mmCIF file of C-alpha atoms in Angstrom:
data_model
loop_
_atom_site.group_PDB
_atom_site.id
_atom_site.type_symbol
_atom_site.label_atom_id
_atom_site.label_comp_id
_atom_site.label_asym_id
_atom_site.label_seq_id
_atom_site.Cartn_x
_atom_site.Cartn_y
_atom_site.Cartn_z
ATOM 1 C CA MET A 1 16.589 23.544 -27.968
ATOM 2 C CA PHE A 2 17.738 20.102 -25.604
ATOM 3 C CA PHE A 3 17.409 23.049 -22.120
ATOM 4 C CA ASP A 4 14.392 23.998 -23.093
ATOM 5 C CA LEU A 5 12.781 20.514 -23.876
ATOM 6 C CA TYR A 6 13.897 19.511 -19.991
ATOM 7 C CA THR A 7 12.796 23.133 -18.618
ATOM 8 C CA ALA A 8 8.961 21.495 -20.003
ATOM 9 C CA VAL A 9 9.797 18.108 -17.943
ATOM 10 C CA ILE A 10 10.707 20.431 -15.298
ATOM 11 C CA MET A 11 7.204 22.685 -15.409
ATOM 12 C CA ILE A 12 5.029 19.501 -16.021
ATOM 13 C CA THR A 13 6.394 17.414 -13.234
ATOM 14 C CA LEU A 14 6.135 20.541 -10.666
ATOM 15 C CA LEU A 15 2.198 20.857 -12.006
ATOM 16 C CA ILE A 16 1.726 16.810 -11.390
ATOM 17 C CA ILE A 17 3.044 17.252 -7.908
ATOM 18 C CA LEU A 18 0.512 20.620 -7.543
ATOM 19 C CA ILE A 19 -1.861 18.442 -8.643
ATOM 20 C CA THR A 20 -1.460 15.682 -6.342
ATOM 21 C CA ALA A 21 -0.823 17.950 -3.485
ATOM 22 C CA VAL A 22 -4.267 19.474 -3.437
ATOM 23 C CA ASP A 23 -5.991 17.102 -5.172
ATOM 24 C CA ILE A 24 -4.177 15.192 -0.751
ATOM 25 C CA HIS A 25 -5.299 18.317 1.024
ATOM 26 C CA ASN A 26 -9.098 17.894 -0.484
ATOM 27 C CA ASN A 27 -9.095 14.171 -0.241
ATOM 28 C CA ARG A 28 -12.111 12.499 2.441
ATOM 29 C CA LEU A 29 -11.062 8.928 2.436
ATOM 30 C CA MET A 30 -7.038 9.814 3.583
ATOM 31 C CA SER A 31 -6.486 9.869 7.494
ATOM 32 C CA ARG A 32 -4.860 12.234 8.612
ATOM 33 C CA ASP A 33 -1.220 10.511 8.838
ATOM 34 C CA THR A 34 -1.497 9.347 4.959
ATOM 35 C CA ALA A 35 -2.246 12.679 3.713
ATOM 36 C CA ARG A 36 0.814 14.327 5.791
ATOM 37 C CA TRP A 37 3.165 11.652 4.421
ATOM 38 C CA ALA A 38 1.654 11.650 1.122
ATOM 39 C CA ILE A 39 2.257 15.725 0.663
ATOM 40 C CA LEU A 40 6.021 15.075 1.913
ATOM 41 C CA THR A 41 6.235 12.513 -0.896
ATOM 42 C CA CYS A 42 5.028 15.961 -3.076
ATOM 43 C CA VAL A 43 7.244 18.460 -1.224
ATOM 44 C CA MET A 44 10.717 15.646 -1.232
ATOM 45 C CA ILE A 45 10.138 15.341 -5.081
ATOM 46 C CA GLY A 46 10.201 19.356 -5.569
ATOM 47 C CA LEU A 47 12.729 19.688 -3.820
ATOM 48 C CA SER A 48 14.640 16.990 -5.598
ATOM 49 C CA THR A 49 13.401 18.395 -8.843
ATOM 50 C CA SER A 50 14.808 21.753 -8.407
ATOM 51 C CA GLY A 51 17.641 20.509 -7.283
ATOM 52 C CA GLU A 52 18.075 18.757 -10.367
ATOM 53 C CA TYR A 53 17.330 21.562 -12.430
ATOM 54 C CA VAL A 54 19.799 24.088 -10.645
ATOM 55 C CA ASP A 55 22.775 21.394 -11.491
ATOM 56 C CA ALA A 56 21.357 21.448 -15.004
ATOM 57 C CA LEU A 57 21.248 25.350 -15.032
ATOM 58 C CA LEU A 58 24.488 26.158 -13.690
ATOM 59 C CA ASN A 59 26.873 22.687 -14.904
ATOM 60 C CA GLY A 60 29.991 24.333 -16.905
ATOM 61 C CA SER A 61 28.343 28.153 -16.387
ATOM 62 C CA GLY A 62 31.546 29.476 -14.570
ATOM 63 C CA LEU A 63 32.647 30.514 -11.070
ATOM 64 C CA THR A 64 29.978 32.767 -9.917
ATOM 65 C CA TRP A 65 26.926 30.202 -9.146
ATOM 66 C CA ILE A 66 29.387 27.207 -7.722
ATOM 67 C CA SER A 67 28.411 27.776 -4.197
ATOM 68 C CA VAL A 68 24.521 27.849 -5.741
ATOM 69 C CA HIS A 69 25.181 24.976 -8.113
ATOM 70 C CA ILE A 70 26.894 22.862 -4.745
ATOM 71 C CA ALA A 71 23.785 23.835 -2.708
ATOM 72 C CA GLY A 72 20.997 22.863 -5.395
ATOM 73 C CA ARG A 73 22.646 19.087 -5.712
ATOM 74 C CA PHE A 74 22.741 18.915 -2.231
ATOM 75 C CA VAL A 75 19.420 19.724 -1.813
ATOM 76 C CA GLU A 76 18.356 16.589 -3.980
ATOM 77 C CA PHE A 77 20.976 14.387 -2.203
ATOM 78 C CA CYS A 78 19.300 14.602 0.702
ATOM 79 C CA CYS A 79 15.753 14.621 -0.520
ATOM 80 C CA ALA A 80 15.491 12.075 -3.184
ATOM 81 C CA PRO A 81 15.730 8.976 -0.826
ATOM 82 C CA VAL A 82 13.174 10.560 1.444
ATOM 83 C CA ILE A 83 10.880 10.557 -1.791
ATOM 84 C CA CYS A 84 10.378 6.873 -1.294
ATOM 85 C CA ILE A 85 10.540 6.967 3.021
ATOM 86 C CA ALA A 86 7.252 9.371 2.938
ATOM 87 C CA LEU A 87 6.031 7.170 -0.008
ATOM 88 C CA ALA A 88 5.857 3.924 2.200
ATOM 89 C CA PHE A 89 3.979 5.440 5.142
ATOM 90 C CA ALA A 90 1.529 7.189 2.548
ATOM 91 C CA TYR A 91 0.803 4.012 0.466
ATOM 92 C CA GLY A 92 2.425 1.398 2.303
ATOM 93 C CA SER A 93 2.005 -0.444 5.788
ATOM 94 C CA PRO A 94 6.249 -0.447 6.297
ATOM 95 C CA VAL A 95 7.732 -3.108 9.287
ATOM 96 C CA ASN A 96 10.674 -1.506 11.035
ATOM 97 C CA GLY A 97 9.170 2.470 10.122
ATOM 98 C CA GLU A 98 10.981 3.852 12.802
ATOM 99 C CA VAL A 99 14.832 2.868 11.010
ATOM 100 C CA ALA A 100 13.702 3.947 8.023
ATOM 101 C CA ILE A 101 13.494 7.344 8.950
ATOM 102 C CA ARG A 102 16.372 7.443 11.652
ATOM 103 C CA SER A 103 17.885 6.032 8.313
ATOM 104 C CA ALA A 104 17.211 8.867 6.315
ATOM 105 C CA PHE A 105 18.300 11.559 9.515
ATOM 106 C CA ILE A 106 21.866 9.409 9.475
ATOM 107 C CA HIS A 107 22.393 9.991 5.479
ATOM 108 C CA ILE A 108 21.232 13.734 5.573
ATOM 109 C CA LEU A 109 24.177 13.538 7.687
ATOM 110 C CA PHE A 110 26.461 11.356 5.794
ATOM 111 C CA GLU A 111 25.595 13.947 3.347
ATOM 112 C CA LEU A 112 26.457 16.450 4.857
ATOM 113 C CA VAL A 113 30.021 15.452 6.301
ATOM 114 C CA CYS A 114 30.722 14.303 2.403
ATOM 115 C CA LEU A 115 29.889 17.963 0.533
ATOM 116 C CA PHE A 116 33.420 19.659 1.598
ATOM 117 C CA PRO A 117 35.548 16.916 0.851
ATOM 118 C CA GLY A 118 33.122 16.030 -2.123
ATOM 119 C CA LEU A 119 32.847 12.467 -0.813
ATOM 120 C CA VAL A 120 29.990 11.448 -2.861
ATOM 121 C CA PHE A 121 30.035 14.365 -5.073
ATOM 122 C CA TYR A 122 31.912 17.324 -5.981
ATOM 123 C CA VAL A 123 31.870 20.826 -8.362
ATOM 124 C CA ASP A 124 35.189 22.003 -9.986
ATOM 125 C CA GLU A 125 36.568 24.896 -10.501
ATOM 126 C CA ILE A 126 34.914 25.071 -13.894
ATOM 127 C CA ASN A 127 31.618 24.497 -12.021
ATOM 128 C CA LEU A 128 30.999 20.848 -14.038
ATOM 129 C CA TYR A 129 29.840 18.890 -11.708
ATOM 130 C CA HIS A 130 31.272 15.310 -11.027
ATOM 131 C CA ARG A 131 30.266 12.282 -8.637
ATOM 132 C CA GLY A 132 32.631 11.269 -5.736
ATOM 133 C CA PRO A 133 34.526 8.096 -4.708
ATOM 134 C CA LEU A 134 31.466 7.508 -2.181
ATOM 135 C CA TYR A 135 28.683 8.383 -4.481
ATOM 136 C CA PRO A 136 28.052 4.106 -4.927
ATOM 137 C CA VAL A 137 27.125 4.582 -0.846
ATOM 138 C CA TYR A 138 23.888 6.796 -1.640
ATOM 139 C CA LEU A 139 23.210 4.668 -5.047
ATOM 140 C CA ALA A 140 22.786 1.198 -2.879
ATOM 141 C CA TYR A 141 21.322 3.649 -0.356
ATOM 142 C CA PHE A 142 19.249 4.626 -2.838
ATOM 143 C CA THR A 143 17.956 1.261 -4.148
ATOM 144 C CA ALA A 144 17.167 0.264 -0.886
ATOM 145 C CA VAL A 145 15.361 2.721 0.113
ATOM 146 C CA VAL A 146 12.661 2.498 -3.529
ATOM 147 C CA VAL A 147 12.850 -1.550 -2.894
ATOM 148 C CA PHE A 148 11.520 -0.837 0.679
ATOM 149 C CA ALA A 149 8.848 1.465 -0.508
ATOM 150 C CA PHE A 150 7.444 -1.068 -3.249
ATOM 151 C CA MET A 151 7.677 -3.902 -0.902
ATOM 152 C CA THR A 152 5.755 -1.483 1.961
ATOM 153 C CA VAL A 153 2.914 -0.880 -0.914
ATOM 154 C CA ILE A 154 2.567 -4.242 -1.800
ATOM 155 C CA ARG A 155 2.521 -5.778 2.020
ATOM 156 C CA LYS A 156 -0.427 -3.119 2.676
ATOM 157 C CA GLY A 157 -2.187 -4.479 -0.749
ATOM 158 C CA LYS A 158 -1.867 -7.991 0.748
ATOM 159 C CA ALA A 159 -3.325 -6.843 3.845
ATOM 160 C CA TYR A 160 -6.492 -4.995 1.838
ATOM 161 C CA GLN A 161 -6.860 -8.160 -0.488
ATOM 162 C CA THR A 162 -5.514 -6.296 -3.398
ATOM 163 C CA ASP A 163 -2.340 -8.257 -3.639
ATOM 164 C CA VAL A 164 0.068 -7.369 -6.582
ATOM 165 C CA ASP A 165 -2.131 -6.759 -9.203
ATOM 166 C CA GLN A 166 -1.389 -5.273 -13.037
ATOM 167 C CA VAL A 167 -1.634 -1.507 -12.308
ATOM 168 C CA LEU A 168 1.129 -1.803 -9.239
ATOM 169 C CA PHE A 169 3.520 -4.078 -11.886
ATOM 170 C CA TRP A 170 2.787 -1.105 -14.179
ATOM 171 C CA ILE A 171 3.397 1.640 -11.704
ATOM 172 C CA LEU A 172 6.440 0.224 -10.399
ATOM 173 C CA THR A 173 7.269 -0.272 -14.483
ATOM 174 C CA ILE A 174 7.278 3.595 -14.408
ATOM 175 C CA LEU A 175 9.416 3.461 -11.874
ATOM 176 C CA VAL A 176 12.360 1.253 -13.169
ATOM 177 C CA THR A 177 11.846 2.962 -16.391
ATOM 178 C CA GLY A 178 13.056 6.531 -15.726
ATOM 179 C CA VAL A 179 15.926 4.965 -13.556
ATOM 180 C CA ILE A 180 16.856 3.060 -16.409
ATOM 181 C CA ILE A 181 16.731 5.481 -18.856
ATOM 182 C CA GLN A 182 19.040 7.898 -16.933
ATOM 183 C CA PHE A 183 21.085 6.049 -16.306
ATOM 184 C CA LEU A 184 21.826 4.744 -20.028
ATOM 185 C CA TYR A 185 21.499 8.249 -20.990
ATOM 186 C CA SER A 186 22.556 10.754 -18.540
ATOM 187 C CA ARG A 187 21.072 14.213 -19.983
ATOM 188 C CA ILE A 188 17.830 12.589 -20.744
ATOM 189 C CA ARG A 189 16.686 13.826 -17.290
ATOM 190 C CA ILE A 190 12.947 12.215 -16.753
ATOM 191 C CA PHE A 191 13.316 10.854 -12.938
ATOM 192 C CA TYR A 192 11.581 12.489 -11.174
ATOM 193 C CA LEU A 193 9.046 13.033 -13.664
ATOM 194 C CA CYS A 194 8.517 9.787 -13.280
ATOM 195 C CA MET A 195 8.172 9.857 -9.343
ATOM 196 C CA ALA A 196 5.679 12.441 -9.867
ATOM 197 C CA VAL A 197 3.690 10.720 -11.854
ATOM 198 C CA VAL A 198 4.178 7.211 -9.740
ATOM 199 C CA ASN A 199 3.466 9.135 -6.515
ATOM 200 C CA MET A 200 -0.150 10.444 -8.446
ATOM 201 C CA LEU A 201 -1.058 7.101 -9.559
ATOM 202 C CA LEU A 202 -0.509 5.488 -6.067
ATOM 203 C CA CYS A 203 -2.552 8.267 -4.474
ATOM 204 C CA ILE A 204 -5.211 7.555 -7.272
ATOM 205 C CA ARG A 205 -4.699 3.390 -6.241
ATOM 206 C CA ASN A 206 -4.742 3.849 -2.460
ATOM 207 C CA ASP A 207 -8.148 5.211 -2.967
ATOM 208 C CA LYS A 208 -9.525 2.714 -5.029
ATOM 209 C CA THR A 209 -8.494 0.756 -2.419
ATOM 210 C CA MET A 210 -9.899 2.294 0.851
ATOM 211 C CA LEU A 211 -13.826 2.215 -1.618
ATOM 212 C CA GLN A 212 -13.382 -1.537 -2.125
ATOM 213 C CA VAL A 213 -12.767 -1.960 1.702
ATOM 214 C CA ASP A 214 -15.315 -1.686 4.948
ATOM 215 C CA THR A 215 -13.922 1.026 6.778
ATOM 216 C CA VAL A 216 -14.204 -1.198 10.226
ATOM 217 C CA THR A 217 -12.740 -4.690 9.978
ATOM 218 C CA GLY A 218 -10.361 -3.643 6.604
ATOM 219 C CA LEU A 219 -12.069 -6.470 4.741
ATOM 220 C CA LEU A 220 -13.742 -6.279 1.328
ATOM 221 C CA ASN A 221 -17.273 -4.652 1.255
ATOM 222 C CA ARG A 222 -20.591 -5.582 0.260
ATOM 223 C CA LYS A 223 -19.866 -4.098 -2.902
ATOM 224 C CA CYS A 224 -16.824 -5.946 -3.979
ATOM 225 C CA TYR A 225 -18.649 -9.212 -2.635
ATOM 226 C CA ASP A 226 -21.776 -8.819 -5.011
ATOM 227 C CA VAL A 227 -19.718 -7.990 -7.881
ATOM 228 C CA ASP A 228 -17.189 -10.941 -6.797
ATOM 229 C CA LEU A 229 -20.138 -13.592 -6.614
ATOM 230 C CA ALA A 230 -21.565 -12.220 -9.878
ATOM 231 C CA GLU A 231 -18.331 -13.193 -11.837
ATOM 232 C CA HIS A 232 -16.728 -15.869 -10.449
ATOM 233 C CA ASP A 233 -17.406 -18.970 -11.760
ATOM 234 C CA GLY A 234 -16.704 -22.423 -11.969
ATOM 235 C CA ASP A 235 -15.703 -24.728 -8.814
ATOM 236 C CA PHE A 236 -15.693 -22.985 -5.293
ATOM 237 C CA MET A 237 -17.003 -22.421 -1.710
ATOM 238 C CA LEU A 238 -19.154 -19.988 -0.405
ATOM 239 C CA TYR A 239 -18.518 -19.582 3.319
ATOM 240 C CA LEU A 240 -21.023 -17.294 5.316
ATOM 241 C CA PHE A 241 -20.304 -16.290 8.865
ATOM 242 C CA ASP A 242 -22.638 -14.882 12.115
ATOM 243 C CA VAL A 243 -21.037 -13.815 15.093
ATOM 244 C CA ASP A 244 -23.794 -15.419 17.556
ATOM 245 C CA LEU A 245 -25.447 -12.917 19.924
ATOM 246 C CA PHE A 246 -23.872 -9.817 18.204
ATOM 247 C CA LYS A 247 -26.446 -7.541 19.916
ATOM 248 C CA GLN A 248 -25.689 -8.679 23.533
ATOM 249 C CA VAL A 249 -21.513 -7.329 22.871
ATOM 250 C CA ASN A 250 -23.165 -3.441 21.836
ATOM 251 C CA ASP A 251 -25.665 -3.550 24.564
ATOM 252 C CA THR A 252 -23.167 -5.335 27.594
ATOM 253 C CA TYR A 253 -20.435 -3.105 26.584
ATOM 254 C CA GLY A 254 -20.529 -0.675 24.342
ATOM 255 C CA HIS A 255 -20.031 -0.234 20.359
ATOM 256 C CA THR A 256 -16.172 -0.101 20.912
ATOM 257 C CA VAL A 257 -16.272 -3.040 22.418
ATOM 258 C CA GLY A 258 -18.363 -4.234 19.480
ATOM 259 C CA ASP A 259 -15.996 -2.814 16.897
ATOM 260 C CA ILE A 260 -13.214 -4.784 18.367
ATOM 261 C CA CYS A 261 -14.999 -7.815 18.312
ATOM 262 C CA LEU A 262 -16.059 -7.294 14.601
ATOM 263 C CA GLN A 263 -12.379 -6.986 13.956
ATOM 264 C CA THR A 264 -11.276 -10.121 15.710
ATOM 265 C CA VAL A 265 -13.309 -12.427 14.061
ATOM 266 C CA SER A 266 -12.418 -10.811 10.680
ATOM 267 C CA ALA A 267 -8.821 -11.032 11.414
ATOM 268 C CA ILE A 268 -9.439 -14.730 12.029
ATOM 269 C CA ILE A 269 -11.785 -15.204 8.970
ATOM 270 C CA LEU A 270 -8.655 -13.509 6.624
ATOM 271 C CA ASP A 271 -6.054 -16.036 8.794
ATOM 272 C CA ALA A 272 -8.013 -19.137 7.982
ATOM 273 C CA PHE A 273 -9.467 -18.719 4.351
ATOM 274 C CA GLY A 274 -7.233 -15.744 3.220
ATOM 275 C CA SER A 275 -4.991 -17.290 1.443
ATOM 276 C CA TYR A 276 -7.559 -19.652 -0.792
ATOM 277 C CA GLY A 277 -9.589 -16.353 -1.544
ATOM 278 C CA GLN A 278 -11.824 -13.444 -0.958
ATOM 279 C CA CYS A 279 -12.831 -12.485 3.077
ATOM 280 C CA TYR A 280 -15.311 -9.903 3.282
ATOM 281 C CA ARG A 281 -17.657 -8.130 5.682
ATOM 282 C CA ILE A 282 -20.951 -8.053 4.057
ATOM 283 C CA ARG A 283 -23.215 -6.420 6.648
ATOM 284 C CA GLY A 284 -23.337 -5.510 10.524
ATOM 285 C CA ASP A 285 -22.048 -8.582 12.005
ATOM 286 C CA GLU A 286 -22.139 -11.653 9.507
ATOM 287 C CA PHE A 287 -19.234 -12.346 7.171
ATOM 288 C CA ALA A 288 -18.113 -14.022 3.938
ATOM 289 C CA ALA A 289 -15.564 -15.699 1.761
ATOM 290 C CA VAL A 290 -15.528 -16.936 -1.528
ATOM 291 C CA VAL A 291 -12.637 -19.538 -1.705
ATOM 292 C CA GLU A 292 -11.351 -21.945 -3.824
ATOM 293 C CA MET A 293 -10.020 -25.392 -2.150
ATOM 294 C CA ASP A 294 -9.902 -29.143 -2.234
ATOM 295 C CA LEU A 295 -11.428 -30.965 1.247
ATOM 296 C CA GLN A 296 -8.493 -31.656 2.834
ATOM 297 C CA GLN A 297 -7.659 -27.326 2.645
ATOM 298 C CA GLN A 298 -11.142 -27.396 3.464
ATOM 299 C CA VAL A 299 -10.595 -29.698 6.630
ATOM 300 C CA GLN A 300 -7.667 -27.557 7.547
ATOM 301 C CA ALA A 301 -9.208 -23.917 6.981
ATOM 302 C CA GLU A 302 -11.961 -24.762 9.287
ATOM 303 C CA SER A 303 -10.141 -26.538 11.898
ATOM 304 C CA HIS A 304 -7.857 -23.505 12.166
ATOM 305 C CA PHE A 305 -10.769 -21.129 12.469
ATOM 306 C CA ARG A 306 -12.434 -22.759 14.939
ATOM 307 C CA GLN A 307 -9.185 -22.628 17.335
ATOM 308 C CA LEU A 308 -8.386 -19.339 16.188
ATOM 309 C CA VAL A 309 -12.191 -18.254 17.498
ATOM 310 C CA LYS A 310 -11.610 -21.040 20.355
ATOM 311 C CA ASP A 311 -8.602 -19.308 21.397
ATOM 312 C CA ALA A 312 -9.990 -15.546 21.295
ATOM 313 C CA MET A 313 -12.995 -16.276 23.177
ATOM 314 C CA GLU A 314 -10.236 -17.811 26.230
ATOM 315 C CA HIS A 315 -8.390 -14.442 25.648
ATOM 316 C CA ASP A 316 -11.347 -12.322 25.797
ATOM 317 C CA GLU A 317 -14.654 -13.355 27.505
ATOM 318 C CA ARG A 318 -16.540 -10.268 25.967
ATOM 319 C CA MET A 319 -15.518 -12.490 22.534
ATOM 320 C CA PRO A 320 -18.736 -14.608 21.537
ATOM 321 C CA ASP A 321 -19.206 -17.711 18.830
ATOM 322 C CA VAL A 322 -18.481 -17.111 15.412
ATOM 323 C CA SER A 323 -20.940 -19.956 13.698
ATOM 324 C CA PHE A 324 -20.858 -20.545 9.742
ATOM 325 C CA GLY A 325 -22.141 -22.216 7.194
ATOM 326 C CA LEU A 326 -20.504 -23.079 3.366
ATOM 327 C CA SER A 327 -22.294 -24.448 -0.130
ATOM 328 C CA ARG A 328 -20.383 -25.399 -3.020
ATOM 329 C CA HIS A 329 -20.833 -23.666 -6.231
ATOM 330 C CA ARG A 330 -20.645 -25.735 -10.048
ATOM 331 C CA ASP A 331 -21.398 -24.446 -13.287
ATOM 332 C CA ASP A 332 -24.643 -25.121 -12.886
ATOM 333 C CA HIS A 333 -25.164 -23.572 -9.874
ATOM 334 C CA HIS A 334 -27.267 -20.805 -9.563
ATOM 335 C CA ILE A 335 -26.135 -17.927 -7.262
ATOM 336 C CA ARG A 336 -29.237 -17.187 -5.821
ATOM 337 C CA SER A 337 -29.464 -21.123 -4.891
ATOM 338 C CA LEU A 338 -25.540 -21.218 -3.528
ATOM 339 C CA ILE A 339 -26.726 -18.463 -1.003
ATOM 340 C CA ASP A 340 -29.475 -19.618 0.022
ATOM 341 C CA GLU A 341 -27.764 -23.284 0.592
ATOM 342 C CA ALA A 342 -24.643 -21.579 2.840
ATOM 343 C CA ASP A 343 -27.127 -19.252 4.730
ATOM 344 C CA GLU A 344 -29.800 -22.525 5.616
ATOM 345 C CA ASN A 345 -26.751 -24.242 6.767
ATOM 346 C CA LEU A 346 -25.011 -21.020 8.703
ATOM 347 C CA TYR A 347 -28.643 -20.945 10.428
ATOM 348 C CA HIS A 348 -28.683 -25.080 11.392
ATOM 349 C CA ASN A 349 -24.948 -24.490 12.841
ATOM 350 C CA LYS A 350 -26.232 -21.700 14.800
ATOM 351 C CA MET A 351 -29.130 -23.269 16.689
ATOM 352 C CA ALA A 352 -27.252 -26.335 16.887
ATOM 353 C CA GLY A 353 -24.505 -23.977 18.771
ATOM 354 C CA ARG A 354 -26.852 -22.124 20.719
ATOM 355 C CA LYS A 355 -28.610 -26.008 21.950
ATOM 356 C CA LYS A 356 -25.232 -27.101 23.000
#
């Protein structure tokens, strides 16, 4: 009865993997590189799940299937850490990604060297699985790549201003719960089911993120701006930014340089104001930031912004100046008048800059 339930868990896991892989294949929001890593994540989960199922099926079954049993466990031990590395590249923004990839190959070589001496695991003469003396080394490496995976996902979230939201917290909780349950109750094998669910949820979360950001600059898009501004209350500030004479950049240097210019401006705005709130590209060469800051922070942020723009213009003569206007919202302030005030200040600053 217990094995029948476990078989059902395996079938559900493989079905989730299949559904996720098909969705990734048909997904137009994902880049090719992201899709490849996401598909690899599905494949690695499938192989690890199959290896674990072989162990459950053959453990203690007699001499006939010892080699198959060993092969199944070897596949699982090799593939399980690769799941996390592939997941990091699919849904995260890894630092030192080449090191992570090399570590996966080194780990597979380590498993191969340890296979016949039974240092990580071994199967005895009656076909029973046992952990070897170097199993803690495997466990430590696997824990490290799990942490690496979620740190890269968090890092990408910060880059897209989504940070560590409740959804990501509960996704991580699913994975941790699977690890704890399998550690405390070794017969309840649901870890790869949890991994399949986590992979599917991260895929959905990735799509949601891509729908919220501007494809050129990576800042939040106009829809997010309208929603956030309408729902924001209390005391906050609205900054509106405009790239001066941006049409001349496109006409003189082409749209490719224009896009580079917009990306530079977005990076500057995010660097100067991102720690105080959210930054947006609202149309063409116009940007916005909705922030909460005191007077000292305002002075520091604006000074830092001007210095970054100045540095960018000195570094690249094609880079134009950027003007901004601002207004402060209070409880009795209407959103429309807030925007009009910031827009009027932006216009005056732009004209003053041109005269200067």
